[in-house]
XYZ file of C-alpha atoms in Angstrom:
537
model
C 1.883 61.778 -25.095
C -1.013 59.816 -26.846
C -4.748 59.803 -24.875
C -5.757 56.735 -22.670
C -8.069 55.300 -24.345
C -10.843 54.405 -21.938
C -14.043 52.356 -22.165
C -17.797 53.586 -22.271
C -18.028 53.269 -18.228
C -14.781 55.573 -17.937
C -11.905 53.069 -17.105
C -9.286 52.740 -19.333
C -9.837 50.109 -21.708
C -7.014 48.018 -20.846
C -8.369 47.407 -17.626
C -11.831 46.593 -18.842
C -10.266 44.252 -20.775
C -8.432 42.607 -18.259
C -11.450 42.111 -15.737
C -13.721 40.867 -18.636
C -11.171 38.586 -19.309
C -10.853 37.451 -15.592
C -15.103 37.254 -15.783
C -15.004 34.809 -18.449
C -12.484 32.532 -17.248
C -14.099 32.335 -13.774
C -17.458 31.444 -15.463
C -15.746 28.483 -17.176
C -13.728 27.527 -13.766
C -17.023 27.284 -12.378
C -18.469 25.460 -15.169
C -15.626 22.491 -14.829
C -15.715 22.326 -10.721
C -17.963 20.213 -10.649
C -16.085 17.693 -12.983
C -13.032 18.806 -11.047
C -14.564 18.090 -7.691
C -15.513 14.654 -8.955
C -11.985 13.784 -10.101
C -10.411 14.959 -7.057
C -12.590 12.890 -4.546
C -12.285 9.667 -7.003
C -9.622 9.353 -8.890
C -6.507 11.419 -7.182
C -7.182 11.800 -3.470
C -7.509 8.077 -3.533
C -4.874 7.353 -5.712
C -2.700 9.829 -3.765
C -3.943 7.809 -0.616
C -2.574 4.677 -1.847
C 0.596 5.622 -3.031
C 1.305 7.322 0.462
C 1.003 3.747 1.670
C 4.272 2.753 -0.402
C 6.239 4.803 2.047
C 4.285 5.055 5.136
C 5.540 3.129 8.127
C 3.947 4.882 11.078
C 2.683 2.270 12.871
C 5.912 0.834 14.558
C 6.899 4.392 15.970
C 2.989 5.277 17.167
C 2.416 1.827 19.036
C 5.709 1.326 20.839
C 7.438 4.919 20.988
C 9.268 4.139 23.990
C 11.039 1.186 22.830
C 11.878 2.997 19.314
C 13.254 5.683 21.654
C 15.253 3.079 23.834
C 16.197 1.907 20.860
C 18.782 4.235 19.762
C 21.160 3.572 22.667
C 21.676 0.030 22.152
C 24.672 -0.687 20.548
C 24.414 -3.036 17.958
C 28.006 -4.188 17.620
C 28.546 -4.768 21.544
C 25.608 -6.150 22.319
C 23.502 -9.686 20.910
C 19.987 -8.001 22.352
C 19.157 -4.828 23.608
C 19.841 -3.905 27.240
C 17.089 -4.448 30.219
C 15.741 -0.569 29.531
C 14.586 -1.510 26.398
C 12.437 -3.960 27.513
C 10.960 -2.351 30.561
C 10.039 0.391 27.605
C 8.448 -2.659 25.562
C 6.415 -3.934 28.198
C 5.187 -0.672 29.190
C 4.491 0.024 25.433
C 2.916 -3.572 24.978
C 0.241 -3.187 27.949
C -1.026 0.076 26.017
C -1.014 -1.542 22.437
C -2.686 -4.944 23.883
C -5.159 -2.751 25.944
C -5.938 -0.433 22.686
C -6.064 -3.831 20.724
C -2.808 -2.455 17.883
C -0.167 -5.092 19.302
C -1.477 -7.798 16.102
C -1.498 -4.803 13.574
C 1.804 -3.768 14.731
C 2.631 -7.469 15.050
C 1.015 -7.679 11.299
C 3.265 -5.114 9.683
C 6.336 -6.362 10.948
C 5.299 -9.874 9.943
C 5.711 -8.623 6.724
C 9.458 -8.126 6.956
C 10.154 -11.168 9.022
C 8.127 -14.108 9.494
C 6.965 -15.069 12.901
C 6.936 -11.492 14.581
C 3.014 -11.654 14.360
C 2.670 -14.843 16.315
C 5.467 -13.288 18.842
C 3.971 -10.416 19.620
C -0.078 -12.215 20.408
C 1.684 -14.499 22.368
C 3.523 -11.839 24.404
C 0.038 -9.761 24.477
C -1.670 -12.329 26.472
C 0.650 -12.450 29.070
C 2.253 -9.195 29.423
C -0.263 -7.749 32.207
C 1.808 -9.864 34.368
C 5.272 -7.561 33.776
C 5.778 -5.583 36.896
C 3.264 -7.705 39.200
C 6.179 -8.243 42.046
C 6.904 -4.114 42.423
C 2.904 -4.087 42.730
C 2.533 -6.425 45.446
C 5.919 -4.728 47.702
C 4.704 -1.694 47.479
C 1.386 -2.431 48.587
C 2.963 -4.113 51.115
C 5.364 -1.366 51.963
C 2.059 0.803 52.855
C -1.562 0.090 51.598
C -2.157 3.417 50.125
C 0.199 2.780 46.888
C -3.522 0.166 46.185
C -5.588 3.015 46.092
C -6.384 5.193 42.985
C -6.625 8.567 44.862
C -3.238 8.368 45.973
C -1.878 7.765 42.218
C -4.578 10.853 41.052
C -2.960 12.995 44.116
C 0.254 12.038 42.978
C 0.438 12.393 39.232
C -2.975 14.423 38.675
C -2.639 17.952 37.708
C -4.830 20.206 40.573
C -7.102 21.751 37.024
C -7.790 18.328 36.299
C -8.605 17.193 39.808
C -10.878 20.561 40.200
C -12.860 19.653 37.092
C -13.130 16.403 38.591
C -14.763 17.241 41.319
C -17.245 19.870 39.532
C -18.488 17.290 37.108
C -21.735 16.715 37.595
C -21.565 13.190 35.873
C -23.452 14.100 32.381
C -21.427 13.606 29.451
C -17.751 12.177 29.252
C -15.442 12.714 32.459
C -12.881 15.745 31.781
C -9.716 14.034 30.014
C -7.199 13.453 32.591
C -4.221 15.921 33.180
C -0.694 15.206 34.292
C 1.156 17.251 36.493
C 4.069 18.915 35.200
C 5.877 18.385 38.820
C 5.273 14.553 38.165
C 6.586 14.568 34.609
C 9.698 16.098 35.922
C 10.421 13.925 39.112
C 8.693 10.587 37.968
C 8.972 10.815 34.128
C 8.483 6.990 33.670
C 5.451 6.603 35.828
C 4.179 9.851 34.443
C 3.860 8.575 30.889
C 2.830 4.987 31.866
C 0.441 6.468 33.675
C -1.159 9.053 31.326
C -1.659 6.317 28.844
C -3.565 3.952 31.392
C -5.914 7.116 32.229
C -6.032 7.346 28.565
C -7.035 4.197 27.886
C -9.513 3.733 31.291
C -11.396 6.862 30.190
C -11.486 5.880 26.497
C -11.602 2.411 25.560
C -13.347 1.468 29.575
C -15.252 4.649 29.758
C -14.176 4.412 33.427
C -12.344 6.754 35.434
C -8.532 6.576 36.724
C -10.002 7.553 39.763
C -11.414 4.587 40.467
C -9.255 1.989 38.796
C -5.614 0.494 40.045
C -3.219 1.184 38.124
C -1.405 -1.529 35.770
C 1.554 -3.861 37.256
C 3.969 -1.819 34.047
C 3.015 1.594 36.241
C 4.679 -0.369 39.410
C 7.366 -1.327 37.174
C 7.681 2.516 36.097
C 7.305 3.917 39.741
C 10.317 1.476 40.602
C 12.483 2.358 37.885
C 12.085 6.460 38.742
C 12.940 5.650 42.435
C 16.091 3.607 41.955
C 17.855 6.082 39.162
C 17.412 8.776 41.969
C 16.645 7.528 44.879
C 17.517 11.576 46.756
C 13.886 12.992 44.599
C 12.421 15.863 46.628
C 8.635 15.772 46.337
C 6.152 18.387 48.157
C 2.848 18.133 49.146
C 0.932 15.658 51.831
C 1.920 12.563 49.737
C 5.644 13.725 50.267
C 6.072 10.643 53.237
C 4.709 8.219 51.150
C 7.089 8.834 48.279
C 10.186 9.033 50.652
C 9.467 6.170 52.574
C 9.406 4.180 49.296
C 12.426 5.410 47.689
C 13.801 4.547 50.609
C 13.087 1.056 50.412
C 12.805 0.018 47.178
C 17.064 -0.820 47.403
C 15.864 -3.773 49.284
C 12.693 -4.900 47.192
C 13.079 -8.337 45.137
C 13.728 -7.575 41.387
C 12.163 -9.065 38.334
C 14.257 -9.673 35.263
C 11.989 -8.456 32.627
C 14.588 -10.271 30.373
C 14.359 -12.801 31.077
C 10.540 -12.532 31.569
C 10.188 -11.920 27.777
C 12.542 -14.768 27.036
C 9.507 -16.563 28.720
C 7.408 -15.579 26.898
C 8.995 -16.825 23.284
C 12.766 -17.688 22.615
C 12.358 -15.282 20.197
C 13.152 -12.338 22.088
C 16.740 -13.311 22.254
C 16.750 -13.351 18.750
C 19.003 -10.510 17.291
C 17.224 -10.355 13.951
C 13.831 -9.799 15.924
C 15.266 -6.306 17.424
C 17.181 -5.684 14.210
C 13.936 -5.827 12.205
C 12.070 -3.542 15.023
C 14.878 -0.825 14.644
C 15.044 -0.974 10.710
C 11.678 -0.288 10.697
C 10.839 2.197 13.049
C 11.146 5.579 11.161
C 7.509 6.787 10.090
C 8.823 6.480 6.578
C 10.265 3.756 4.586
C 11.729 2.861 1.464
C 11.946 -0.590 2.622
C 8.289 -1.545 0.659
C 10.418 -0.487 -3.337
C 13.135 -2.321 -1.501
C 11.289 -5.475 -1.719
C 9.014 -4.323 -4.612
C 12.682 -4.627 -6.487
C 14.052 -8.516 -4.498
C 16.308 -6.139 -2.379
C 15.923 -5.514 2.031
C 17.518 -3.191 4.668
C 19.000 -4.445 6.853
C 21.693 -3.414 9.853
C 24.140 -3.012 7.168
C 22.261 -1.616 4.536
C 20.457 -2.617 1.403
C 20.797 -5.921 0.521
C 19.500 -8.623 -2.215
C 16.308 -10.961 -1.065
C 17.214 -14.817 -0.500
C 17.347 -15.739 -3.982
C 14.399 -18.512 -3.807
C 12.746 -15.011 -2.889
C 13.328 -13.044 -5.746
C 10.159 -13.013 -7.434
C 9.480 -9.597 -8.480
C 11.905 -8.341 -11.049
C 11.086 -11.676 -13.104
C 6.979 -10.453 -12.287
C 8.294 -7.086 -13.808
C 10.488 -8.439 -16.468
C 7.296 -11.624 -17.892
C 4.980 -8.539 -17.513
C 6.485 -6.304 -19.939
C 7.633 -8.853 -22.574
C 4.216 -10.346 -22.106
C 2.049 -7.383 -22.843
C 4.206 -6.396 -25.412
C 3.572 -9.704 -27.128
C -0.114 -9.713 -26.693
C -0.001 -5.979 -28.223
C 1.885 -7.148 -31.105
C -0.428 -10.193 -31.684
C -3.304 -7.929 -31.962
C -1.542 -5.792 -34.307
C -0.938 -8.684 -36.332
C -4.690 -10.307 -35.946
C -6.722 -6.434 -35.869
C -4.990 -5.384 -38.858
C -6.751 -7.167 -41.472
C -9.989 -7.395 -39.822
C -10.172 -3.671 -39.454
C -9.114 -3.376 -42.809
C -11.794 -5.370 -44.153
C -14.338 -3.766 -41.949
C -13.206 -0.583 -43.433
C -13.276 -1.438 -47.271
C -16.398 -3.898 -47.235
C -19.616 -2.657 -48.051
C -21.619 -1.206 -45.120
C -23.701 -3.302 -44.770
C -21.766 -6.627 -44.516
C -19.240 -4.273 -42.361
C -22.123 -3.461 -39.863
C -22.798 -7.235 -39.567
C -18.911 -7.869 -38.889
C -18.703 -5.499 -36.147
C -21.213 -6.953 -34.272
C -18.640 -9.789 -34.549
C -16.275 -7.657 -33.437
C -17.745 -6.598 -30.514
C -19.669 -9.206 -29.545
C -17.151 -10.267 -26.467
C -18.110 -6.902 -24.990
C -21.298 -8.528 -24.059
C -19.895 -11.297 -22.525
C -18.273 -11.797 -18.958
C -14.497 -11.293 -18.702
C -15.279 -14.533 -16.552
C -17.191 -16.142 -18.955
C -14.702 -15.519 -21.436
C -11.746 -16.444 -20.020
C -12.845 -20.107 -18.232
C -14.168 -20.903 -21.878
C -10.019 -20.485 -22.700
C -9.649 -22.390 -19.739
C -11.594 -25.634 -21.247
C -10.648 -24.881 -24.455
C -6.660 -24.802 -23.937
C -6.332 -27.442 -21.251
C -4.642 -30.755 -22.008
C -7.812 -32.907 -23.178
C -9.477 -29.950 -24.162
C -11.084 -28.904 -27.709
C -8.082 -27.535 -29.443
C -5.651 -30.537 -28.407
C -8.925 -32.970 -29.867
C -8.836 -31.324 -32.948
C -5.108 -31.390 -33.258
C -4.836 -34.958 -32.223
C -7.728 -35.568 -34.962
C -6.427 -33.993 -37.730
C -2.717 -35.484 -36.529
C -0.893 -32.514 -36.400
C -0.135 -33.892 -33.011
C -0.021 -37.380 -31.214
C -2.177 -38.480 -28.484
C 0.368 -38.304 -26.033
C 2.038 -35.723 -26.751
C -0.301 -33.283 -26.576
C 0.260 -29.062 -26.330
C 0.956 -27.369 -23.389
C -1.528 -24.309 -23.783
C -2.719 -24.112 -20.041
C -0.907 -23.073 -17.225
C 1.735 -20.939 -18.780
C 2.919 -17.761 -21.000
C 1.239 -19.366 -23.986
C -2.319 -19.874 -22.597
C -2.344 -16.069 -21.108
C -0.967 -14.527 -24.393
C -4.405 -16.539 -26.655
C -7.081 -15.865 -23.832
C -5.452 -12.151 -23.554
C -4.798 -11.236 -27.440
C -8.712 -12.558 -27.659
C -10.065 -10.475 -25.243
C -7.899 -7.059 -25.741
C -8.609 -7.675 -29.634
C -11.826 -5.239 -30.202
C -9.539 -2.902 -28.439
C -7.102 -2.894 -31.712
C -9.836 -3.177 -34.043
C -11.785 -0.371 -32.935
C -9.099 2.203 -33.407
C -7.401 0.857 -36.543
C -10.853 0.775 -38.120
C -12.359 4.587 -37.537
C -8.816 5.599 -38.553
C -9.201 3.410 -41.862
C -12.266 4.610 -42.513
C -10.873 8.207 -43.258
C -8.375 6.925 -45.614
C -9.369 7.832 -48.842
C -9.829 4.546 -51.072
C -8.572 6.987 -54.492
C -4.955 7.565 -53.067
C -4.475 3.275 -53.554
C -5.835 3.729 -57.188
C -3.871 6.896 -57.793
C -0.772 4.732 -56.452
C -1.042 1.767 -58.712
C -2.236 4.578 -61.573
C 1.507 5.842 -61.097
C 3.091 2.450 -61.526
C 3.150 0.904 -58.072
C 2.042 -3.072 -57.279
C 0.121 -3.581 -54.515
C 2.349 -4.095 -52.408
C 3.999 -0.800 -52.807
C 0.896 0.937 -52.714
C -0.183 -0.640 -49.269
C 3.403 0.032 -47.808
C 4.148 3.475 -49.112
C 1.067 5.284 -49.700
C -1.899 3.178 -47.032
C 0.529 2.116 -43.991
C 1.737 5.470 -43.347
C -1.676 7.245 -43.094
C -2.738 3.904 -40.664
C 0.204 4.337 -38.292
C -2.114 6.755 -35.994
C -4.655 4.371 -35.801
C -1.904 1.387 -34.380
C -0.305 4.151 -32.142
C -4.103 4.635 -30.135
C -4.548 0.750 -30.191
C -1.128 -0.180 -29.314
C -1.223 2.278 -26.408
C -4.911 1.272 -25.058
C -3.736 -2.684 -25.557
C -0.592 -2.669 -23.736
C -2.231 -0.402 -20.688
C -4.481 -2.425 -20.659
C -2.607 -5.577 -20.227
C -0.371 -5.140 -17.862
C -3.075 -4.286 -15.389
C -5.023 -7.723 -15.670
C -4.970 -10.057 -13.341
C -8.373 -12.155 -13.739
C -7.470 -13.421 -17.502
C -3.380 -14.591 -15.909
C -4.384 -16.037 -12.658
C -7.365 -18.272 -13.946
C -5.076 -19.282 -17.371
C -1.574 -18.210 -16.501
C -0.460 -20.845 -13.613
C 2.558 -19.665 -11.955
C 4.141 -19.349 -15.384
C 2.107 -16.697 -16.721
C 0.644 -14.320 -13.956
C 1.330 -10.801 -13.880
C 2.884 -8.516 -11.297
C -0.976 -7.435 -10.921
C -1.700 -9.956 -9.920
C 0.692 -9.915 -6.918
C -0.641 -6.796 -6.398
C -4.374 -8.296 -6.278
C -3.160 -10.654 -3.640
C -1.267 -7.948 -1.532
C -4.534 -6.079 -0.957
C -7.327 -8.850 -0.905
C -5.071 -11.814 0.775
C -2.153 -10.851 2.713
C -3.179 -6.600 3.349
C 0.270 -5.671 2.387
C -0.967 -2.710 1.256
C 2.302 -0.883 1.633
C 4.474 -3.851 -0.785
C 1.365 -3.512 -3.012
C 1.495 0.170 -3.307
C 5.325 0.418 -4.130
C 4.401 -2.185 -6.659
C 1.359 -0.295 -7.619
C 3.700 3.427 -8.071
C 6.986 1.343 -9.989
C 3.908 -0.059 -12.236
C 2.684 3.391 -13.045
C 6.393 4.660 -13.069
C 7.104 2.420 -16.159
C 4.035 2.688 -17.819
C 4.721 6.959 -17.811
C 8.360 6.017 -18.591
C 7.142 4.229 -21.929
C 4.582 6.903 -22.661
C 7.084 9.735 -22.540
C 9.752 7.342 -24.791
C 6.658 6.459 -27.114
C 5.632 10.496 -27.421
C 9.516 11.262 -28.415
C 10.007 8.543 -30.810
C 6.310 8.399 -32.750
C 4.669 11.835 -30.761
C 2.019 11.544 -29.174
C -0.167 13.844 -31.373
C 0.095 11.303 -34.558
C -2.151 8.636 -31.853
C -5.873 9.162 -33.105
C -8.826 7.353 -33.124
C -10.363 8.547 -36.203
C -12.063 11.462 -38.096
């Protein structure tokens, strides 16, 4: 059996090895963590963020959970609207999202999926405090207590909560308020109305339940617990009052809340309105890369857009061909002018790429309302065509406005982008193979084809890909020059987040983007290979 070799401390070498090993590559983890850190917090937390937004949809569920829950019994097929539980549920939900100020967010979001839910639910939010307001003023009249706040905290208050109460000394925030397990078992609807208005008294009113009626929706609540079991056995000294009203609450006047919401806004009696509510409220959607792709759920399942709605597949489609177009137009333009900057003298190639980059030290803005005056329909490029006569007066070119005025303002701005990379690619190209070439027999035309193309393919590969990436995120250059005709889909993306704060739409259009871009990358790394892309030396 051969010795262990061991190192000059004793351990066997392997293992010396090994934990120098682990030494060095912890010194250069530490080294990049800082650079790691950095890209974390900026680049992929946030973009990581945003993309969440493409299927998060937790804003329905978290603002009205008891109507989402109500939700599932209505049957769709029987019934136009959902039945009078759902409702109560949505007013009781309503007086906690108007009181918390979320109803016009909720309202918002919805919106987005059918127009005219955000004006329906601000309308309903000013007027909803009302809901319940009849079972308030029969109980009250039944027996005065039911006005008082102590009996509701000796009612629904757990005895801990009521103890801590009582010890506060009135520094600091009151103890959050407590619900009695008894009371979420006997009165479950007027337990969780009321935990949310002792919620919202002690948060948002930094007052106390204690001291505050309860809303008309608890009424409502207490009513609804007392009629679907009217035989409830509660202990304690508020036992009488709670038996006495269950007792009478067969005879109290009702109030449709139906027909209270119908009220409201004609709306509510709207099928599509509850349709879109129930579509909607899972936390998570996929209904944003529905619409990102002209298609919608609906009760029956995914569906195309109206068609004078179908916007965003043509966005997609003019987006692609577009950039493509301006890439290729730089190819065609950068080409020479890298070559020459490559073969000329230095000195006269110095003073050209100052040329070259020159529009670097101008405004994008700048740059692309000079396109704007130049390209419109009495501007300085129809003159000069009208002047020369390659066109008439009246019937000038249409170069503003459309496909054709973003392609020139774009190829002319993205340029330097192909130049720069074709030319410190050129540059290494040794000027002797050309000479050895044409030594061997070829013209010049063979020589540039089979000998100096070839070795300049890297050099289009690195422009091509920094062009097009490039171009199909502007949206400055297309909505100041493009018109309707030649915007991007960034562009609807730009307006999602600045204008309308769909972020959601404008994330799914946002990750399909990025999808496509990667898509192309990978198909342009298997085709050409990514390693052959350089940008010189």
């Amino acid at each position: 059996m051969a010795e262990q070799v061991l190192a000059a401390d004793g351990t066997p070498l392997k293992a010396s090895l090994n934990r120098a090993l682990r030494r060095q590559k912890m010194r250069a983890l530490m080294l990049i963590a800082p650079l790691l850190l950095f890209i974390m917090l900026t680049f992929i937390i946030p973009i990581g963020q945003m993309l969440f937004r493409s299927v998060e949809n937790q804003i329905v569920g978290d603002t009205i959970p008891r109507t989402v829950e109500a939700l599932d019994s209505w049957d769709h097929d029987a019934d136009d609207i959902p039945p009078p539980p759902v409702f109560d549920a949505l007013a009781q939900d309503l007086m906690v999202a108007v009181e918390l100020k979320e109803h016009t967010r909720l309202g918002s979001r919805l919106n987005y999926e059918m127009s005219g839910i955000s004006s329906l639910f601000r309308k309903s939010g000013r007027r909803v405090d009302d809901i319940g307001e009849v079972y308030t003023d029969q109980f009250v009249a039944l027996d005065p207590a039911w006005e008082e706040p102590a009996t509701w905290v000796g009612l629904l208050a757990d005895p801990k909560w009521i103890a801590a109460r009582e010890a506060w000394d009135g520094t600091g925030d009151e103890p959050a308020f407590i619900m009695s397990r008894a009371a979420k078992t006997v009165l479950p609807q007027t337990a969780s109305i009321y935990a949310d208005f002792a919620r919202v008294i002690q948060t948002e009113d930094n007052d106390s339940p204690a001291e505050e009626e309860p809303w008309h929706v608890v009424y409502l609540a207490l009513y609804n617990d007392l009629t679907a079991n009217p035989s409830l056995e509660v202990t304690g000294p508020l036992s009488g009052l709670i038996s006495s009203a269950a007792a009478a609450v067969p005879s109290f006047e009702t109030e449709d809340v139906v027909a209270t919401f119908e009220g409201f806004d004609d709306d509510w009696k709207n099928p599509e309105i509850w349709e879109t509510i129930y579509t909607y409220s899972p936390a998570y959607t996929n209904g944003y890369f529905l619409n990102s792709v002209d298609l919608q759920k609906t009760n029956e399942g995914v569906a195309w857009q109206p068609e004078n709605e179908q916007i965003y597949l043509t966005l997609f489609w003019r987006t692609m061909v577009m950039s493509l177009t301006i890439t290729f137009s730089c190819i065609l333009l950068g080409y020479p002018v890298a070559w020459m900057l490559a073969n000329l003298p230095a000195r006269k190639a110095n003073l050209l790429m100052i040329l070259v980059l020159l529009p670097f030290w101008t405004s994008l803005l700048v740059r692309t309302s000079a396109w704007k005056v130049l390209l419109q329909n009495q501007g300085v490029i129809n003159d000069l065509l009208v002047w020369v006569g390659f066109v008439a007066d009246d019937n000038r070119l249409a170069l503003i406005n459309n496909a054709t005025g973003t392609v020139i303002a774009m190829t002319h701005i993205l340029l330097p982008f192909m130049i720069l990379p074709l030319y410190s690619v050129m540059q290494t190209i040794p000027a002797t193979y050309l000479r050895a070439a044409k030594s061997l027999g070829a013209t010049n035309w063979t020589a540039f084809w089979r000998v100096y193309f070839p070795q300049s393919v890297p050099g289009i590969g690195a422009g091509s890909i920094l062009v097009f990436i490039l171009s199909i995120g502007y949206y400055i250059t297309p909505e100041i020059v493009g018109g309707t005709k030649g915007v991007f889909i960034s562009n609807r993306i730009a307006y999602h987040i600045s204008s309308s704060l769909n972020w959601g739409l404008a994330a799914a259009l946002g990750a399909i983007l990025l999808a496509i871009v990667l898509a192309l990358y990978w198909a342009y790394d298997r085709i050409v290979g990514i390693d052959n892309v350089k940008l010189g030396g």
